[in-house]
């Protein structure tokens, strides 16, 4: 590995007690063969995974909301290994915080216009509650993105957006950010970890979803190279 790069893991660990959209268990493992059942020296532990595709740090493909949209296996590596910028609100963020287009304008005034093909991460600070599932879920009240902000990023021709909450959409609003971003052929990554460790500009992101044929969502291993 090139020592010139610092690697940041932006992925939450999957487990049965992680936060989920519907408050139930979205991930579980069981053992179908254990060491004690094997004859030495051929000892194995074989696990079975049961999970919802949209659990933990995961990606939504356009097909998540649109019949005929691109599925997980149709997302190309050119769109998954990309440059990244981080939008980080300057003020304190609460559960009702809405990220408005002005946040994009402020970022661009300081760092320059967002380039086409960029992955845009919103670091709201909500990720600090991940280990407290009740607080993280918070009856589905958490910082979210205004639809006009999503539209502005579509006009910038970004590859996709990510956020450190369960969704870029506030509950009760018919998921307008999902419909705009995915409807434009882009993708969404939710439940990003360690976003606070990223610089505002200059990171290269690797988005590595499980390659599921016809998949509408998939868990990802999300990494940044700085």
Coordinates of N, CA and C in Angstrom, one line a residue:
X1 N 0.8 -1.2 0.0 CA 0.0 0.0 0.0 C 0.9 1.2 0.0
X2 N 0.5 2.2 -0.8 CA 1.2 3.5 -0.9 C 1.0 4.2 0.4
X3 N 2.1 4.5 1.1 CA 2.1 5.1 2.4 C 1.7 6.6 2.3
X4 N 1.6 7.1 1.0 CA 1.3 8.5 0.8 C -0.2 8.7 1.1
X5 N -1.0 7.6 1.2 CA -2.4 7.7 1.4 C -2.8 7.4 2.9
X6 N -3.7 8.2 3.4 CA -4.3 7.8 4.7 C -5.7 7.2 4.3
X7 N -6.0 6.0 4.9 CA -7.3 5.3 4.6 C -8.2 5.5 5.8
X8 N -9.4 6.0 5.4 CA -10.5 6.2 6.4 C -11.6 5.2 6.1
X9 N -12.0 4.4 7.1 CA -13.2 3.5 7.0 C -14.4 4.3 7.3
X10 N -15.3 4.4 6.3 CA -16.6 5.2 6.5 C -17.8 4.3 6.7
X11 N -17.5 3.0 7.1 CA -18.5 2.0 7.2 C -18.8 1.6 8.6
X12 N -20.1 1.5 9.0 CA -20.5 1.0 10.3 C -20.5 -0.5 10.2
X13 N -20.1 -1.1 11.4 CA -20.1 -2.6 11.5 C -21.5 -3.1 11.5
X14 N -21.8 -4.2 10.7 CA -23.1 -4.8 10.7 C -23.2 -5.7 11.9
X15 N -24.4 -5.6 12.6 CA -24.7 -6.4 13.8 C -26.2 -6.4 14.0
X16 N -26.7 -7.3 14.8 CA -28.1 -7.4 15.0 C -28.8 -6.2 15.7
X17 N -27.9 -5.4 16.4 CA -28.5 -4.4 17.3 C -28.3 -3.0 16.7
X18 N -27.9 -2.9 15.4 CA -27.7 -1.6 14.8 C -29.0 -0.8 14.5
X19 N -29.0 0.5 14.4 CA -30.2 1.2 14.0 C -30.8 0.8 12.7
X20 N -32.1 0.8 12.6 CA -32.8 0.5 11.3 C -34.0 1.4 11.1
X21 N -34.4 1.4 9.9 CA -35.6 2.3 9.5 C -36.8 1.9 10.3
X22 N -37.1 0.6 10.3 CA -38.4 0.2 10.9 C -38.3 -0.3 12.3
X23 N -37.1 -0.1 12.9 CA -36.8 -0.3 14.3 C -36.7 -1.8 14.6
X24 N -36.8 -2.7 13.7 CA -36.6 -4.1 13.9 C -35.2 -4.5 13.5
X25 N -34.9 -5.8 13.7 CA -33.5 -6.3 13.4 C -33.4 -6.4 11.9
X26 N -32.4 -5.7 11.3 CA -32.2 -5.7 9.9 C -31.1 -6.6 9.4
X27 N -30.3 -7.2 10.4 CA -29.1 -8.0 10.1 C -28.9 -9.0 11.2
X28 N -28.6 -10.2 10.8 CA -28.3 -11.3 11.8 C -27.5 -12.4 11.1
X29 N -26.7 -13.0 12.0 CA -25.9 -14.1 11.5 C -26.2 -15.3 12.4
X30 N -26.1 -16.5 11.8 CA -26.3 -17.7 12.6 C -25.2 -18.7 12.1
X31 N -25.0 -19.7 13.0 CA -23.9 -20.7 12.6 C -24.6 -22.0 12.2
X32 N -24.2 -22.4 10.9 CA -24.8 -23.6 10.4 C -23.8 -24.8 10.6
X33 N -22.5 -24.5 10.8 CA -21.5 -25.5 11.1 C -20.5 -24.9 12.0
X34 N -20.2 -25.6 13.1 CA -19.2 -25.0 14.1 C -18.0 -25.9 14.2
X35 N -17.0 -25.3 14.9 CA -15.7 -26.0 15.0 C -15.9 -27.4 15.7
X36 N -16.8 -27.4 16.7 CA -17.0 -28.6 17.5 C -17.6 -29.8 16.7
X37 N -18.2 -29.4 15.6 CA -18.9 -30.4 14.8 C -18.0 -31.0 13.7
X38 N -16.7 -30.5 13.7 CA -15.8 -30.9 12.6 C -14.7 -31.8 13.2
X39 N -14.1 -32.6 12.4 CA -13.0 -33.5 12.8 C -11.7 -32.8 12.6
X40 N -10.9 -32.7 13.6 CA -9.6 -32.0 13.5 C -8.7 -32.8 12.5
X41 N -7.9 -32.1 11.7 CA -7.6 -30.6 11.9 C -8.5 -29.7 11.0
X42 N -9.5 -30.3 10.4 CA -10.3 -29.5 9.4 C -11.5 -28.8 10.2
X43 N -11.1 -27.8 10.9 CA -12.1 -27.1 11.7 C -12.6 -25.9 11.0
X44 N -13.9 -25.7 10.9 CA -14.5 -24.6 10.2 C -15.7 -24.1 11.0
X45 N -15.9 -22.8 10.9 CA -17.2 -22.2 11.4 C -17.8 -21.6 10.1
X46 N -19.0 -22.0 9.8 CA -19.8 -21.5 8.7 C -21.0 -20.7 9.1
X47 N -21.1 -19.5 8.6 CA -22.2 -18.6 9.1 C -23.2 -18.4 8.0
X48 N -24.4 -18.2 8.4 CA -25.5 -17.8 7.5 C -25.9 -16.4 7.8
X49 N -26.0 -15.6 6.7 CA -26.4 -14.2 6.9 C -27.9 -14.0 6.5
X50 N -28.6 -13.3 7.4 CA -30.0 -12.9 7.1 C -30.0 -11.4 7.2
X51 N -30.4 -10.7 6.2 CA -30.3 -9.2 6.2 C -31.2 -8.6 5.2
X52 N -31.7 -7.4 5.6 CA -32.3 -6.5 4.6 C -31.2 -5.8 3.7
X53 N -31.5 -5.7 2.5 CA -30.4 -5.1 1.6 C -30.1 -3.7 2.0
X54 N -31.0 -3.0 2.6 CA -30.8 -1.6 3.0 C -30.5 -1.4 4.4
X55 N -29.5 -2.2 4.9 CA -29.1 -2.1 6.4 C -27.7 -1.6 6.5
X56 N -27.4 -0.9 7.6 CA -26.1 -0.4 7.9 C -25.7 0.7 6.8
X57 N -24.4 0.8 6.6 CA -24.0 1.7 5.6 C -24.3 1.0 4.2
X58 N -25.2 1.6 3.5 CA -25.6 1.0 2.2 C -25.9 2.0 1.1
X59 N -26.0 1.4 -0.1 CA -26.3 2.3 -1.3 C -27.7 2.0 -1.8
X60 N -28.3 3.0 -2.3 CA -29.6 2.9 -3.0 C -29.3 3.2 -4.5
X61 N -29.7 2.2 -5.3 CA -29.6 2.4 -6.8 C -30.9 3.0 -7.3
X62 N -30.9 3.6 -8.5 CA -32.1 4.2 -9.0 C -33.3 3.2 -9.0
X63 N -33.0 1.9 -9.2 CA -34.1 1.0 -9.2 C -34.9 0.9 -7.8
X64 N -34.3 1.4 -6.8 CA -34.9 1.4 -5.5 C -36.2 2.1 -5.5
X65 N -36.3 3.2 -6.4 CA -37.6 3.9 -6.5 C -38.2 3.9 -7.8
X66 N -37.5 3.5 -8.8 CA -37.9 3.6 -10.2 C -37.8 2.2 -11.0
X67 N -38.9 1.7 -11.4 CA -38.9 0.5 -12.2 C -38.2 0.8 -13.5
X68 N -37.3 -0.1 -13.8 CA -36.4 0.1 -15.0 C -35.2 0.9 -14.8
X69 N -35.0 1.4 -13.5 CA -33.8 2.2 -13.2 C -32.6 1.2 -13.0
X70 N -31.4 1.8 -13.0 CA -30.2 1.0 -12.9 C -30.2 0.2 -11.5
X71 N -29.8 -1.0 -11.6 CA -29.7 -1.8 -10.4 C -28.3 -1.8 -9.9
X72 N -28.1 -2.4 -8.7 CA -26.7 -2.4 -8.1 C -25.7 -2.9 -9.0
X73 N -25.9 -4.1 -9.7 CA -24.9 -4.7 -10.5 C -24.7 -3.9 -11.8
X74 N -25.5 -2.9 -12.1 CA -25.3 -2.1 -13.3 C -24.5 -0.8 -13.0
X75 N -24.2 -0.5 -11.7 CA -23.4 0.7 -11.4 C -22.0 0.4 -11.7
X76 N -21.4 1.3 -12.5 CA -20.0 1.0 -13.0 C -19.0 1.5 -12.0
X77 N -17.8 0.9 -12.0 CA -16.7 1.3 -11.1 C -16.3 2.8 -11.3
X78 N -16.5 3.3 -12.6 CA -16.2 4.7 -12.8 C -17.0 5.6 -12.0
X79 N -18.2 5.1 -11.6 CA -19.1 5.9 -10.8 C -19.0 5.6 -9.3
X80 N -18.2 4.6 -8.9 CA -18.1 4.2 -7.5 C -16.7 4.4 -6.9
X81 N -15.7 4.8 -7.8 CA -14.4 5.2 -7.3 C -14.2 6.6 -7.8
X82 N -14.4 7.5 -6.9 CA -14.6 8.9 -7.4 C -14.1 9.9 -6.4
X83 N -14.0 11.2 -6.8 CA -13.6 12.3 -5.9 C -14.8 12.6 -5.0
X84 N -14.5 13.2 -3.9 CA -15.5 13.5 -2.9 C -15.3 14.9 -2.3
X85 N -16.5 15.5 -2.1 CA -16.5 16.7 -1.3 C -17.4 16.5 -0.1
X86 N -17.2 17.3 1.0 CA -18.0 17.1 2.2 C -18.6 18.5 2.6
X87 N -19.9 18.5 2.6 CA -20.7 19.6 3.1 C -20.9 19.5 4.6
X88 N -20.4 20.5 5.3 CA -20.4 20.4 6.8 C -21.1 21.7 7.3
X89 N -22.3 21.6 7.8 CA -22.9 22.8 8.3 C -22.1 23.5 9.4
X90 N -22.1 24.8 9.3 CA -21.2 25.6 10.3 C -21.9 25.7 11.6
X91 N -23.2 25.7 11.7 CA -23.9 25.9 12.9 C -24.3 24.5 13.6
X92 N -24.8 24.6 14.8 CA -25.2 23.4 15.5 C -26.4 22.8 14.8
X93 N -26.4 21.5 14.6 CA -27.4 20.8 13.9 C -28.3 19.9 14.8
X94 N -29.6 20.1 14.7 CA -30.6 19.4 15.5 C -31.4 18.4 14.6
X95 N -32.4 17.8 15.3 CA -33.2 16.8 14.6 C -34.0 17.4 13.4
X96 N -34.3 18.7 13.5 CA -35.1 19.3 12.5 C -34.3 20.1 11.4
X97 N -33.0 19.9 11.5 CA -32.2 20.7 10.6 C -32.4 20.3 9.1
X98 N -32.5 21.3 8.3 CA -32.8 21.0 6.9 C -31.6 21.7 6.1
X99 N -30.9 20.9 5.3 CA -29.8 21.4 4.5 C -30.3 22.1 3.3
X100 N -30.2 23.4 3.3 CA -30.7 24.2 2.2 C -29.6 24.5 1.1
X101 N -30.0 24.9 -0.1 CA -29.1 25.2 -1.2 C -28.0 26.2 -0.8
X102 N -28.3 27.1 0.2 CA -27.3 28.0 0.7 C -26.0 27.4 1.2
X103 N -26.2 26.2 1.7 CA -25.0 25.4 2.2 C -24.1 25.1 1.0
X104 N -24.7 24.7 -0.1 CA -23.9 24.4 -1.3 C -23.2 25.7 -1.8
X105 N -23.9 26.8 -1.8 CA -23.4 28.0 -2.2 C -22.2 28.5 -1.3
X106 N -22.3 28.3 0.0 CA -21.3 28.7 0.9 C -20.0 27.8 0.6
X107 N -20.3 26.5 0.4 CA -19.1 25.6 0.2 C -18.4 26.1 -1.1
X108 N -19.2 26.3 -2.2 CA -18.6 26.7 -3.5 C -17.8 28.0 -3.4
X109 N -18.3 28.9 -2.6 CA -17.7 30.2 -2.5 C -16.3 30.0 -1.8
X110 N -16.1 29.0 -1.0 CA -14.9 28.8 -0.3 C -14.0 27.8 -1.1
X111 N -14.5 26.8 -1.7 CA -13.7 25.7 -2.2 C -13.9 25.5 -3.8
X112 N -14.7 26.4 -4.4 CA -14.9 26.2 -5.8 C -16.1 25.4 -6.2
X113 N -16.5 25.5 -7.4 CA -17.7 24.8 -7.9 C -17.5 23.3 -7.8
X114 N -18.5 22.6 -7.4 CA -18.5 21.1 -7.4 C -18.4 20.6 -8.8
X115 N -17.4 19.7 -9.0 CA -17.2 19.2 -10.3 C -18.2 18.1 -10.7
X116 N -18.5 17.9 -12.0 CA -19.3 16.8 -12.4 C -18.7 15.5 -12.0
X117 N -19.5 14.5 -11.6 CA -19.0 13.2 -11.2 C -18.6 13.1 -9.8
X118 N -18.7 14.1 -9.0 CA -18.3 14.1 -7.6 C -19.3 13.4 -6.7
X119 N -18.8 12.8 -5.7 CA -19.7 12.2 -4.6 C -19.7 13.2 -3.5
X120 N -20.9 13.7 -3.2 CA -21.1 14.7 -2.1 C -21.6 14.1 -0.8
X121 N -20.8 14.2 0.2 CA -21.2 13.7 1.5 C -21.7 14.9 2.4
X122 N -22.8 14.6 3.1 CA -23.2 15.6 4.1 C -22.9 15.1 5.5
X123 N -22.0 15.8 6.2 CA -21.6 15.5 7.5 C -22.4 16.3 8.5
X124 N -23.5 15.8 9.0 CA -24.3 16.6 10.0 C -23.9 16.4 11.4
X125 N -23.1 15.4 11.7 CA -22.7 15.1 13.1 C -23.6 14.1 13.7
X126 N -24.7 13.6 13.0 CA -25.6 12.7 13.6 C -25.0 11.3 13.8
X127 N -24.0 11.0 13.1 CA -23.3 9.7 13.2 C -22.8 9.5 14.6
X128 N -22.7 10.5 15.4 CA -22.2 10.3 16.8 C -23.2 9.5 17.6
X129 N -24.5 9.3 17.2 CA -25.5 8.6 17.9 C -25.6 7.2 17.5
X130 N -24.8 6.7 16.5 CA -25.0 5.4 15.9 C -25.0 4.3 17.0
X131 N -24.2 4.4 18.0 CA -24.2 3.3 19.1 C -25.3 3.4 20.1
X132 N -26.2 4.4 19.9 CA -27.4 4.5 20.6 C -28.6 4.5 19.6
X133 N -29.0 3.2 19.2 CA -30.0 3.1 18.1 C -31.3 3.9 18.3
X134 N -31.7 4.0 19.6 CA -33.0 4.7 19.8 C -32.8 6.2 19.5
X135 N -31.6 6.8 19.9 CA -31.4 8.2 19.7 C -31.1 8.4 18.2
X136 N -30.4 7.5 17.5 CA -30.0 7.6 16.1 C -31.3 7.6 15.3
X137 N -32.2 6.7 15.6 CA -33.4 6.6 14.8 C -34.3 7.7 15.2
X138 N -34.5 8.0 16.5 CA -35.2 9.2 17.0 C -36.6 9.4 16.4
X139 N -37.3 8.3 16.3 CA -38.7 8.3 15.7 C -38.6 8.9 14.3
X140 N -37.5 8.6 13.6 CA -37.3 9.1 12.2 C -37.2 10.6 12.1
X141 N -36.7 11.2 13.1 CA -36.5 12.7 13.1 C -35.0 12.9 13.2
X142 N -34.4 13.4 12.1 CA -32.9 13.6 12.0 C -32.7 14.6 10.9
X143 N -31.4 15.2 10.9 CA -31.1 16.2 9.8 C -31.4 15.6 8.5
X144 N -31.9 16.4 7.6 CA -32.2 15.9 6.2 C -31.9 17.0 5.2
X145 N -32.1 16.7 3.9 CA -31.7 17.5 2.8 C -33.0 18.1 2.1
X146 N -32.9 19.4 1.9 CA -34.1 20.0 1.1 C -34.1 19.6 -0.3
X147 N -35.3 19.4 -0.9 CA -35.3 18.9 -2.3 C -34.6 19.9 -3.3
X148 N -34.6 21.2 -3.0 CA -34.0 22.1 -3.8 C -32.4 22.0 -3.8
X149 N -31.9 21.5 -2.7 CA -30.5 21.2 -2.5 C -30.2 20.0 -3.4
X150 N -31.0 19.0 -3.4 CA -30.8 17.8 -4.3 C -30.9 18.2 -5.7
X151 N -31.8 19.1 -6.1 CA -31.9 19.6 -7.5 C -30.6 20.3 -7.9
X152 N -30.1 21.1 -7.0 CA -28.9 21.9 -7.3 C -27.7 20.9 -7.6
X153 N -27.6 19.9 -6.8 CA -26.6 18.9 -7.0 C -26.8 18.1 -8.3
X154 N -28.0 17.9 -8.7 CA -28.3 17.2 -10.0 C -27.8 18.1 -11.1
X155 N -28.0 19.4 -11.0 CA -27.5 20.4 -12.0 C -26.0 20.4 -12.0
X156 N -25.4 20.1 -10.9 CA -23.9 20.0 -10.9 C -23.4 18.7 -11.5
X157 N -24.4 17.8 -11.8 CA -24.1 16.5 -12.4 C -23.2 15.6 -11.5
X158 N -23.5 15.6 -10.2 CA -22.8 14.7 -9.2 C -23.1 13.3 -9.5
X159 N -22.2 12.4 -9.1 CA -22.5 10.9 -9.2 C -23.5 10.5 -8.2
X160 N -23.5 11.0 -7.0 CA -24.4 10.6 -6.0 C -24.2 11.4 -4.7
X161 N -25.0 11.2 -3.7 CA -24.9 11.9 -2.5 C -24.9 10.9 -1.3
X162 N -24.3 11.3 -0.2 CA -24.3 10.4 1.0 C -24.6 11.3 2.2
X163 N -25.0 10.6 3.3 CA -25.3 11.3 4.5 C -25.1 10.4 5.7
X164 N -24.9 11.0 6.9 CA -24.6 10.2 8.1 C -25.9 10.0 8.9
X165 N -27.0 9.9 8.3 CA -28.3 9.6 8.9 C -28.9 8.4 8.2
X166 N -30.1 8.0 8.7 CA -30.8 6.9 8.0 C -31.3 7.2 6.6
X167 N -31.5 8.5 6.3 CA -32.0 8.9 5.0 C -31.8 10.4 4.8
X168 N -31.6 10.8 3.5 CA -31.5 12.3 3.2 C -32.9 12.9 3.3
X169 N -34.0 12.1 3.4 CA -35.3 12.7 3.5 C -35.9 12.7 4.9
X170 N -36.6 13.8 5.2 CA -37.3 13.8 6.5 C -38.6 13.0 6.4
X171 N -39.0 12.4 7.5 CA -40.1 11.5 7.5 C -41.4 12.4 7.1
X172 N -42.3 11.8 6.4 CA -43.6 12.4 6.1 C -43.6 13.4 4.9
X173 N -42.5 13.3 4.1 CA -42.4 14.2 2.9 C -42.4 13.5 1.6
X174 N -42.8 12.2 1.6 CA -42.9 11.4 0.3 C -41.6 11.3 -0.4
X175 N -40.5 11.4 0.4 CA -39.1 11.0 -0.1 C -38.8 11.8 -1.4
X176 N -38.9 13.1 -1.3 CA -38.6 13.9 -2.5 C -37.1 13.9 -3.0
X177 N -36.2 13.8 -2.0 CA -34.7 13.7 -2.3 C -34.4 12.4 -3.0
X178 N -35.0 11.3 -2.5 CA -34.8 10.0 -3.2 C -35.4 10.1 -4.6
X179 N -36.5 10.6 -4.8 CA -37.1 10.6 -6.1 C -36.3 11.5 -7.1
X180 N -35.8 12.6 -6.6 CA -35.0 13.5 -7.5 C -33.7 12.9 -7.8
X181 N -32.9 12.5 -6.8 CA -31.6 11.9 -7.0 C -31.6 10.6 -7.8
X182 N -32.4 9.7 -7.3 CA -32.5 8.4 -8.0 C -33.2 8.5 -9.4
X183 N -34.1 9.5 -9.5 CA -34.8 9.7 -10.8 C -33.9 10.3 -11.8
X184 N -32.8 10.9 -11.3 CA -31.8 11.5 -12.3 C -30.7 10.5 -12.6
X185 N -30.9 9.2 -12.1 CA -29.9 8.2 -12.4 C -28.7 8.2 -11.5
X186 N -28.8 8.9 -10.4 CA -27.7 9.0 -9.4 C -27.9 8.0 -8.3
X187 N -27.1 7.9 -7.3 CA -27.2 7.0 -6.2 C -27.2 7.7 -4.9
X188 N -27.6 7.0 -3.8 CA -27.6 7.6 -2.5 C -26.9 6.6 -1.5
X189 N -26.0 7.1 -0.7 CA -25.4 6.2 0.4 C -25.8 6.8 1.7
X190 N -26.4 5.9 2.5 CA -26.9 6.3 3.8 C -26.1 5.6 5.0
X191 N -26.2 6.2 6.2 CA -25.5 5.8 7.4 C -24.0 5.7 7.2
X192 N -23.5 6.8 6.8 CA -22.0 6.9 6.6 C -21.4 7.1 8.0
X193 N -20.3 6.4 8.2 CA -19.6 6.5 9.5 C -18.3 7.4 9.4
X194 N -17.9 8.0 10.5 CA -16.6 8.8 10.5 C -16.5 9.9 9.5
X195 N -17.6 10.5 9.1 CA -17.6 11.6 8.1 C -16.8 12.7 8.7
X196 N -16.7 12.9 10.0 CA -16.0 14.0 10.6 C -14.5 13.9 10.3
X197 N -14.0 12.8 9.9 CA -12.6 12.6 9.7 C -12.2 13.1 8.2
X198 N -13.2 13.4 7.4 CA -12.9 13.7 6.0 C -12.6 15.2 5.9
X199 N -11.7 15.6 5.0 CA -11.5 17.0 4.6 C -12.7 17.4 3.7
X200 N -12.9 18.7 3.7 CA -14.0 19.2 2.8 C -13.8 18.9 1.3
X201 N -12.5 18.8 0.9 CA -12.2 18.5 -0.5 C -10.9 17.7 -0.6
X202 N -10.8 16.9 -1.6 CA -9.5 16.2 -1.8 C -9.4 14.7 -1.6
X203 N -10.5 14.2 -1.0 CA -10.5 12.7 -0.8 C -11.0 12.0 -2.0
X204 N -10.5 10.8 -2.2 CA -11.0 9.8 -3.2 C -11.8 8.8 -2.4
X205 N -13.0 8.5 -2.9 CA -13.9 7.6 -2.3 C -14.0 6.3 -3.1
X206 N -14.0 5.2 -2.3 CA -14.3 3.9 -2.9 C -15.6 3.3 -2.3
X207 N -16.6 3.2 -3.2 CA -17.9 2.7 -2.8 C -18.0 1.2 -3.3
X208 N -18.0 0.3 -2.4 CA -17.9 -1.1 -2.8 C -19.1 -1.9 -2.3
X209 N -20.2 -1.9 -3.1 CA -21.4 -2.6 -2.7 C -21.3 -4.1 -3.0
X210 N -22.0 -4.9 -2.3 CA -22.2 -6.3 -2.7 C -22.9 -6.3 -4.1
X211 N -22.3 -7.0 -5.0 CA -22.8 -6.9 -6.4 C -23.9 -7.9 -6.6
X212 N -25.1 -7.4 -6.4 CA -26.4 -8.2 -6.4 C -27.1 -8.0 -7.7
X213 N -27.3 -9.1 -8.4 CA -28.0 -9.0 -9.7 C -29.4 -8.5 -9.4
X214 N -29.8 -7.4 -10.1 CA -31.2 -6.9 -9.9 C -31.4 -6.2 -8.6
X215 N -30.3 -6.0 -7.9 CA -30.4 -5.4 -6.5 C -30.9 -3.9 -6.6
X216 N -31.7 -3.5 -5.7 CA -32.1 -2.1 -5.6 C -31.3 -1.4 -4.5
X217 N -30.9 -2.2 -3.5 CA -30.0 -1.6 -2.4 C -28.9 -2.7 -2.1
X218 N -27.9 -2.3 -1.4 CA -26.9 -3.2 -1.0 C -26.0 -2.6 0.0
X219 N -25.6 -3.4 1.0 CA -24.6 -3.0 2.0 C -23.3 -2.6 1.2
X220 N -22.5 -1.6 1.7 CA -21.3 -1.3 1.1 C -20.2 -1.2 2.1
X221 N -18.9 -1.5 1.6 CA -17.7 -1.1 2.4 C -17.3 0.2 1.8
X222 N -17.4 1.3 2.6 CA -17.1 2.6 2.1 C -15.8 3.1 2.7
X223 N -14.9 3.5 1.8 CA -13.5 3.9 2.2 C -13.2 5.2 1.5
X224 N -12.3 6.0 2.2 CA -11.7 7.2 1.7 C -10.2 7.1 1.7
X225 N -9.6 7.6 0.6 CA -8.2 7.7 0.5 C -7.9 9.2 0.5
X226 N -7.0 9.6 1.4 CA -6.6 11.0 1.5 C -5.1 11.1 1.3

